[in-house]
Tab-separated table of N, CA and C in Angstrom:
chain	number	residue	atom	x	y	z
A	171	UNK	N	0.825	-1.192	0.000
A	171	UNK	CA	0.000	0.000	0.000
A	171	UNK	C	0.863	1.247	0.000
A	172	UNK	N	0.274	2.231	-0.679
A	172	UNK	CA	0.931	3.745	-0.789
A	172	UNK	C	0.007	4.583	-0.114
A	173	UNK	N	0.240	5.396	0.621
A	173	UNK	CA	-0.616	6.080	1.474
A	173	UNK	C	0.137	7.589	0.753
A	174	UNK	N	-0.942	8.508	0.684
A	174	UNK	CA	-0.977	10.002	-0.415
A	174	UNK	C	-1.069	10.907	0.650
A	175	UNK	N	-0.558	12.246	0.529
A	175	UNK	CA	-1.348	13.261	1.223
A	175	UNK	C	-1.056	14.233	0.783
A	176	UNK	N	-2.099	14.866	0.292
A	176	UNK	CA	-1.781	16.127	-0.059
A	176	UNK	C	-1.916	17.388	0.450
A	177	UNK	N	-1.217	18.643	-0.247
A	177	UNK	CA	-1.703	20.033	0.532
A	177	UNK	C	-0.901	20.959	-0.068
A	178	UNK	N	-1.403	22.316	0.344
A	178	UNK	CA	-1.022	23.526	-0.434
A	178	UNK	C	-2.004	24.049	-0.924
A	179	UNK	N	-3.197	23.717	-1.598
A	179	UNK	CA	-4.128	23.829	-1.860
A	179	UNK	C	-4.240	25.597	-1.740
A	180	UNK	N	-5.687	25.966	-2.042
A	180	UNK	CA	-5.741	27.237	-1.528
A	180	UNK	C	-6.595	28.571	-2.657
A	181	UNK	N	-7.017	29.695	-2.096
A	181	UNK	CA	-7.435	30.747	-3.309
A	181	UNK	C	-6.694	31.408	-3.574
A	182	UNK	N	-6.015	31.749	-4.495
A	182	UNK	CA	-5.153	32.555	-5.755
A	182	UNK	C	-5.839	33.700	-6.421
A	183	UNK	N	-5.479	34.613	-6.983
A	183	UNK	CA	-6.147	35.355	-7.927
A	183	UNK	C	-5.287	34.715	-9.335
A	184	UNK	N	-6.107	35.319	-10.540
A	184	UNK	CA	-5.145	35.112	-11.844
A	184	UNK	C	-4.133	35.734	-12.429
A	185	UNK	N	-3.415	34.523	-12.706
A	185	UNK	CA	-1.717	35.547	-12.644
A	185	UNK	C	-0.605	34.972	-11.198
A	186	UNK	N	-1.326	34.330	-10.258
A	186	UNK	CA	-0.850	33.924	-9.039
A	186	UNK	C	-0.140	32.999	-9.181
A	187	UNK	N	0.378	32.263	-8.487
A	187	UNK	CA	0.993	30.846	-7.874
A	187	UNK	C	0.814	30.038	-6.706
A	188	UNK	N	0.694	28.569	-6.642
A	188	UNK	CA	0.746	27.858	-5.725
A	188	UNK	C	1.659	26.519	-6.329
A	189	UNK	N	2.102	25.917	-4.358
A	189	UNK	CA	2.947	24.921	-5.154
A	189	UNK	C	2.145	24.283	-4.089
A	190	UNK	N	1.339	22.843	-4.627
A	190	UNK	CA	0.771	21.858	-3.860
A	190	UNK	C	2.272	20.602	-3.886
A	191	UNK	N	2.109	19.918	-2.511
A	191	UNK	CA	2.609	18.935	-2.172
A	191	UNK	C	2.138	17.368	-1.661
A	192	UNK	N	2.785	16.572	-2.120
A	192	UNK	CA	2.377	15.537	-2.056
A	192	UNK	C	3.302	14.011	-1.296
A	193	UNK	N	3.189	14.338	0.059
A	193	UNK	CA	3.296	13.153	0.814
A	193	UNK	C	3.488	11.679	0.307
A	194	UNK	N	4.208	10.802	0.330
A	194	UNK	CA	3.965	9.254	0.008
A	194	UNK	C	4.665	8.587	0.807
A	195	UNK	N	3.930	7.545	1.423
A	195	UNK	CA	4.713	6.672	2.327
A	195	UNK	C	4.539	5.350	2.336
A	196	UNK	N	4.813	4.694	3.055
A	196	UNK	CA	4.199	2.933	2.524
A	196	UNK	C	5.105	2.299	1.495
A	197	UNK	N	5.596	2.517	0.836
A	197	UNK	CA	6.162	1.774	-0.040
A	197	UNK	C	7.773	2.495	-0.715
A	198	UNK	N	8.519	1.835	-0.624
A	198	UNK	CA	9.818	2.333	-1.628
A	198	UNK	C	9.405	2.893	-2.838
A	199	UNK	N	9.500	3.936	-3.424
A	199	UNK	CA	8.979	4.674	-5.151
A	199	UNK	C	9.816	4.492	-5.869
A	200	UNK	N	10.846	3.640	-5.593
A	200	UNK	CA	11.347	3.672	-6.818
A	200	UNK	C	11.256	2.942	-8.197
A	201	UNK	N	9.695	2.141	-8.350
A	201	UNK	CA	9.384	1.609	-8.839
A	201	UNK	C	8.514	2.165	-9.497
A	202	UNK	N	7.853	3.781	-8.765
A	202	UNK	CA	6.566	3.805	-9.198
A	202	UNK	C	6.855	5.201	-10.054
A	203	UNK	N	5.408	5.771	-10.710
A	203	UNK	CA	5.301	6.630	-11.543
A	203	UNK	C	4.025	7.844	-10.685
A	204	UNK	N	4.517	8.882	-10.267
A	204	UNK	CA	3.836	9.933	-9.459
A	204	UNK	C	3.153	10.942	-10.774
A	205	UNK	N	1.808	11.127	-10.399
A	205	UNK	CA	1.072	11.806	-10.795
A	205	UNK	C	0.300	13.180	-10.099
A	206	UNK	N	0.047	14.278	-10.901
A	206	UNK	CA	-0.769	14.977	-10.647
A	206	UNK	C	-2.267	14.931	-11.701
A	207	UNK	N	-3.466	14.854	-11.186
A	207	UNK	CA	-4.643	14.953	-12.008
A	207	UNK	C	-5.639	15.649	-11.263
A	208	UNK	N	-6.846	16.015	-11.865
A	208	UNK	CA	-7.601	17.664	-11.171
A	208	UNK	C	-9.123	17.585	-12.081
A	209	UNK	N	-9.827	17.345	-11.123
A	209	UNK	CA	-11.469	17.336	-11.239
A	209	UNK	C	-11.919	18.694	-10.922
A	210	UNK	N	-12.658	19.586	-12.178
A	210	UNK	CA	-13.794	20.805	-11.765
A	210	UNK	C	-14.665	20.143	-12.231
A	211	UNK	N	-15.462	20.637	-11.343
A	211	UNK	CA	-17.044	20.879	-11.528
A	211	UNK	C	-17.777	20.320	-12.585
A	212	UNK	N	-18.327	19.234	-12.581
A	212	UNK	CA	-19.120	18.912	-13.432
A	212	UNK	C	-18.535	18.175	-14.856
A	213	UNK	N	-16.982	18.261	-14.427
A	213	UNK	CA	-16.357	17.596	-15.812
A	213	UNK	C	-14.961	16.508	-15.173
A	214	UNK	N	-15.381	15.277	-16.095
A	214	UNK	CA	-13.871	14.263	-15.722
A	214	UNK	C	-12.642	14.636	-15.265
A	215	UNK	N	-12.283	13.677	-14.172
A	215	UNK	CA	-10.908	13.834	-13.637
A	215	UNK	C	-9.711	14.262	-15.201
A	216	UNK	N	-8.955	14.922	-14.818
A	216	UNK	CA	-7.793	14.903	-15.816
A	216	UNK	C	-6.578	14.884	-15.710
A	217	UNK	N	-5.839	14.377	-16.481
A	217	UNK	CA	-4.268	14.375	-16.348
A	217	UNK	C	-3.632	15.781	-15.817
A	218	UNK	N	-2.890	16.452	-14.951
A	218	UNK	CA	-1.988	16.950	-15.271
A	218	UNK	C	-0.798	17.254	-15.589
A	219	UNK	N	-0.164	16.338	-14.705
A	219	UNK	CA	1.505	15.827	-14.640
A	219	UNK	C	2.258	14.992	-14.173
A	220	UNK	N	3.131	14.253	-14.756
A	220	UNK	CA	3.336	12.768	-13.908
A	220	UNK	C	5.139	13.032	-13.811
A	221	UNK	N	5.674	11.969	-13.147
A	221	UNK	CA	7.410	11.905	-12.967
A	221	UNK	C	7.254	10.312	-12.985
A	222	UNK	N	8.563	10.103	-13.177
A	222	UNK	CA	9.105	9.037	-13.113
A	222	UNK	C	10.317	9.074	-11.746
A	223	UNK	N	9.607	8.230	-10.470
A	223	UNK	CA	10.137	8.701	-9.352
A	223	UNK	C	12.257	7.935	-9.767
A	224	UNK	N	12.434	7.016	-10.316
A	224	UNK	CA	13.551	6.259	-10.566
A	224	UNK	C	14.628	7.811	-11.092
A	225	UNK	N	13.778	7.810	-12.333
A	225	UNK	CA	14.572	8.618	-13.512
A	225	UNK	C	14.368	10.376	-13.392
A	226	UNK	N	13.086	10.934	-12.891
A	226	UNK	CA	12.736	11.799	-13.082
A	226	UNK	C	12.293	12.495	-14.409
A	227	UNK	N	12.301	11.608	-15.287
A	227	UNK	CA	11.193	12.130	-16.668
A	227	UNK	C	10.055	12.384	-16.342
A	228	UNK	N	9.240	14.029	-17.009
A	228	UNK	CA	7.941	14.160	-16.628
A	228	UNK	C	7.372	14.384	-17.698
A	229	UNK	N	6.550	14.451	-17.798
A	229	UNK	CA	5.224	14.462	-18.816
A	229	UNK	C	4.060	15.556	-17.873
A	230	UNK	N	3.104	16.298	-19.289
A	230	UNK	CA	2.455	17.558	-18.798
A	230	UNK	C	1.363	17.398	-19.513
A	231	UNK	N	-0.166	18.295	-19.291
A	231	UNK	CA	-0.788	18.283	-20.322
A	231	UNK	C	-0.678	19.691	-21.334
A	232	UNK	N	-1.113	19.695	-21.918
A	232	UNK	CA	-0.649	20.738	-23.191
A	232	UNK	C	-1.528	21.836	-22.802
A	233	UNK	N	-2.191	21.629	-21.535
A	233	UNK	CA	-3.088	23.038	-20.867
A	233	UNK	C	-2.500	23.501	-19.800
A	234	UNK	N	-1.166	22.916	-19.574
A	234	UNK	CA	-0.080	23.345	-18.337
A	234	UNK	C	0.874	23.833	-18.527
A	235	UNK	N	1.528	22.460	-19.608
A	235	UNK	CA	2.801	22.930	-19.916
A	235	UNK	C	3.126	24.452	-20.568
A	236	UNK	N	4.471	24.627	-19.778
A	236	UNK	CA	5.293	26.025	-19.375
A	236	UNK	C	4.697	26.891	-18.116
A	237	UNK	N	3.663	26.550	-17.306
A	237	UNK	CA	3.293	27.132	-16.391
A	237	UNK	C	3.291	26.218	-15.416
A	238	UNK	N	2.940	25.126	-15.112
A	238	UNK	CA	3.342	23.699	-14.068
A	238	UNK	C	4.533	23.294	-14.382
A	239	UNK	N	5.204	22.808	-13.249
A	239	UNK	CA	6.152	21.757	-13.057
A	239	UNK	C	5.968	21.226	-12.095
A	240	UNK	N	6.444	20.001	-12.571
A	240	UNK	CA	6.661	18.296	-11.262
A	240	UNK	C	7.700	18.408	-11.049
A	241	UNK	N	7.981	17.923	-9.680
A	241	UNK	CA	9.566	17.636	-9.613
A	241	UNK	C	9.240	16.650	-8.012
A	242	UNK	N	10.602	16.312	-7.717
A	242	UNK	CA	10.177	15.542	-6.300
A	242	UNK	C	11.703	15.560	-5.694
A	243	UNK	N	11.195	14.873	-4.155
A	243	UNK	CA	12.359	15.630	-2.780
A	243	UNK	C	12.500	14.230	-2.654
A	244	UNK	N	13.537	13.126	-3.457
A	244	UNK	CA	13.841	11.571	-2.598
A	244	UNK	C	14.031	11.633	-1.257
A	245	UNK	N	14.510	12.220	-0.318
A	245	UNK	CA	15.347	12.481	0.748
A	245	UNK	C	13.880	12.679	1.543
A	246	UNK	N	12.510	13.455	1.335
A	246	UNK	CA	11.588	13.373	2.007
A	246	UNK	C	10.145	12.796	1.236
A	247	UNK	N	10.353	12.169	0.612
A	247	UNK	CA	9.301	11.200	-0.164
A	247	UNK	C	8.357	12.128	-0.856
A	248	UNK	N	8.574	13.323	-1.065
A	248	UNK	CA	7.071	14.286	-1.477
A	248	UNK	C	7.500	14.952	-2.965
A	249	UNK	N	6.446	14.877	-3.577
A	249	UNK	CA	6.331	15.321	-4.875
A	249	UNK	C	5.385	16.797	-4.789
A	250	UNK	N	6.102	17.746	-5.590
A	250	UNK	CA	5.687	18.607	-5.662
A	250	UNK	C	5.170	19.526	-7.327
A	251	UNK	N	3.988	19.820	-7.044
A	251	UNK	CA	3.379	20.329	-8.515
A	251	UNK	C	3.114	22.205	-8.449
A	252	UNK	N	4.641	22.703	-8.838
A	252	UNK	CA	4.468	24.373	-9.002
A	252	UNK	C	3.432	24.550	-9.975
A	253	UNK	N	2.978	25.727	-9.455
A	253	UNK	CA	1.799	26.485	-10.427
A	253	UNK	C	1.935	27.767	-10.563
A	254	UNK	N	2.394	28.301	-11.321
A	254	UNK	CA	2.727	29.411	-12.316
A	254	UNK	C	1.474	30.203	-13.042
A	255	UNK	N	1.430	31.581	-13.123
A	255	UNK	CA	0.414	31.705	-13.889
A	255	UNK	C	-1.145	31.277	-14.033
A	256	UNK	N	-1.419	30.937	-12.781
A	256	UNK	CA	-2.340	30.225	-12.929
A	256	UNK	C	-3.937	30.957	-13.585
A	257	UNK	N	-4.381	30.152	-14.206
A	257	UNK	CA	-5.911	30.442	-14.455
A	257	UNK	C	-6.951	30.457	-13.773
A	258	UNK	N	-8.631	31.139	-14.606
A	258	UNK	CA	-9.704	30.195	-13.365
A	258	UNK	C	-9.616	28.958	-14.025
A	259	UNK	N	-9.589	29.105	-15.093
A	259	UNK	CA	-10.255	27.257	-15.753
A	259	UNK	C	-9.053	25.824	-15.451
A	260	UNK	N	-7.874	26.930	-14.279
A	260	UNK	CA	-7.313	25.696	-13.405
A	260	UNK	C	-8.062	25.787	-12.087
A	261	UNK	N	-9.083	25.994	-11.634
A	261	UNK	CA	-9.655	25.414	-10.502
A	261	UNK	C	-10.159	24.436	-10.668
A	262	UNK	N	-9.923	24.083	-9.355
A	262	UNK	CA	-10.561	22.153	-9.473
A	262	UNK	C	-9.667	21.758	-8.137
A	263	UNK	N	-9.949	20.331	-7.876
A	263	UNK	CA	-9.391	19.397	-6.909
A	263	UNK	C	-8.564	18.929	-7.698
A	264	UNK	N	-7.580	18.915	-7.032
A	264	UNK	CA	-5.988	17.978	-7.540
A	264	UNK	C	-6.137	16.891	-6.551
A	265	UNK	N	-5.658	16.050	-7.696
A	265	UNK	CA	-5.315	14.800	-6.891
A	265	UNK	C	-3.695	14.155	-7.169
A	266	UNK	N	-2.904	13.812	-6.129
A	266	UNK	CA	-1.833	13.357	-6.365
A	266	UNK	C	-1.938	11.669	-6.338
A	267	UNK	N	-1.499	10.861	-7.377
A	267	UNK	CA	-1.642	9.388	-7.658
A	267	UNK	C	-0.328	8.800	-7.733
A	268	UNK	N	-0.550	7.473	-7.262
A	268	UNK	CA	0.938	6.834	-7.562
A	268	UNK	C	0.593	5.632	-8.386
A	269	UNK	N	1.612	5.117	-9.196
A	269	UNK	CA	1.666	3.425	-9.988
A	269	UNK	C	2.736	3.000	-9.947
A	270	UNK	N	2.453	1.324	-9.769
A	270	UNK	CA	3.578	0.906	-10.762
A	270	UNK	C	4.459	1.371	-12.098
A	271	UNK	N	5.228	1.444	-12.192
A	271	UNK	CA	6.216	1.410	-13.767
A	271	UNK	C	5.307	0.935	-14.462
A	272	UNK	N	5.049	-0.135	-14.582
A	272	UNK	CA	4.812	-1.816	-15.529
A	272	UNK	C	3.281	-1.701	-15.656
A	273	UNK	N	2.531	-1.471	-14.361
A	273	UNK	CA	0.729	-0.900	-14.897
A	273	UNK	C	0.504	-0.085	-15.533
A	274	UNK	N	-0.686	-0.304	-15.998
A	274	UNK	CA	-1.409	1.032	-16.767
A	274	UNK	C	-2.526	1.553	-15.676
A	275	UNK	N	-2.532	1.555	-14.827
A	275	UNK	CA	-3.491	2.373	-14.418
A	275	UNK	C	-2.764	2.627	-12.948
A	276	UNK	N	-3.140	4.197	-12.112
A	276	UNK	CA	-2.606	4.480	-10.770
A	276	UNK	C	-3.829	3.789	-9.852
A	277	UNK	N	-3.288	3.098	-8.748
A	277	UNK	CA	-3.652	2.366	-7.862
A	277	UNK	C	-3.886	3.015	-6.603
A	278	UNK	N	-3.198	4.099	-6.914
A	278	UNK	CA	-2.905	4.800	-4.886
A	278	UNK	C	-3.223	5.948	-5.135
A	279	UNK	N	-4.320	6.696	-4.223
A	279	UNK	CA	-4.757	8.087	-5.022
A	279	UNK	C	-5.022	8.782	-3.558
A	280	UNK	N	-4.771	10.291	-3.190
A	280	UNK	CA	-4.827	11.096	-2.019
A	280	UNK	C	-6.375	11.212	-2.106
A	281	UNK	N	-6.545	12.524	-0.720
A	281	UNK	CA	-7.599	12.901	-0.792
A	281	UNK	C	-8.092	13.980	-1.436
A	282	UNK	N	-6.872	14.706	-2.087
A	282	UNK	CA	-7.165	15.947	-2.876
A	282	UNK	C	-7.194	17.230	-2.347
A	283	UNK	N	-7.139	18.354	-2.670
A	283	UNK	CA	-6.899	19.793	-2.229
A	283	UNK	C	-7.327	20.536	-2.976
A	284	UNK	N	-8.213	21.539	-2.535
A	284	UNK	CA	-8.360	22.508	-3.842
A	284	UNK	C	-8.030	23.175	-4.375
A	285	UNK	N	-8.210	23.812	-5.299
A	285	UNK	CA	-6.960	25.225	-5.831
A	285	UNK	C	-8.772	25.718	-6.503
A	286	UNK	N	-8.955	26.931	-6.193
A	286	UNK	CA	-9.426	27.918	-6.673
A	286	UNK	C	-9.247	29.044	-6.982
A	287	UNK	N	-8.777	29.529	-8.321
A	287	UNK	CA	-8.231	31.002	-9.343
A	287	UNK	C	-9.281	31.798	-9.547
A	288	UNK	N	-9.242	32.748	-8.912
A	288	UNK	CA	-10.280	34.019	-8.979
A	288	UNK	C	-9.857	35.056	-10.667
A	289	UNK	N	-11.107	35.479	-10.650
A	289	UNK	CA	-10.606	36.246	-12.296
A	289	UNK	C	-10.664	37.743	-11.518
């Protein structure tokens, strides 16, 4: 088991920044693949950004990238997702997820935090 926690969360205006963080414990990561993904209102969870906890390769969605970055602290198990610039149509609940390498789907998912961008 991977146990999540997240935080940082918080209200912003547009144009602002937040950097949410993400706790993981329970298990060695160096196997796994850390995610950020973010539910508003009325529309499907979505990707935002993942790492590769081994290698540190990340991947973004094309509604982030140059304003988010992933990155992560080995030394204190937490992954962190800067937010730059932010928008309203980035409000929503983030969720930080973990996987296997080798699965296709994340198995271990927090409880989420909100981020709400005022216009």
């Amino acid at each position: 088991q991977v146990q999540l926690v997240e935080s940082g969360g918080g209200l912003v205006q547009a144009g602002g920044s937040l950097r949410l963080s993400c706790v993981a414990s329970g298990r060695t990561l160096s196997r796994y693949r850390m995610g950020w993904f973010r539910q508003a209102p009325g529309k499907e969870r979505e990707f935002v950004a993942r790492i590769n906890w081994s290698d540190g390769v990340t991947d973004y969605a094309d509604s982030v990238k140059g304003r988010f970055t992933i990155s992560r602290d080995n030394a204190k198990n937490t992954v962190f997702l800067q937010m730059n610039s932010l928008k309203p149509e980035d409000t929503a609940v983030y969720y930080c997820a973990a996987r296997i390498l080798s699965m296709s789907k994340y198995d271990y998912w927090g409880q989420g935090t909100q981020v709400t961008v005022s216009s």
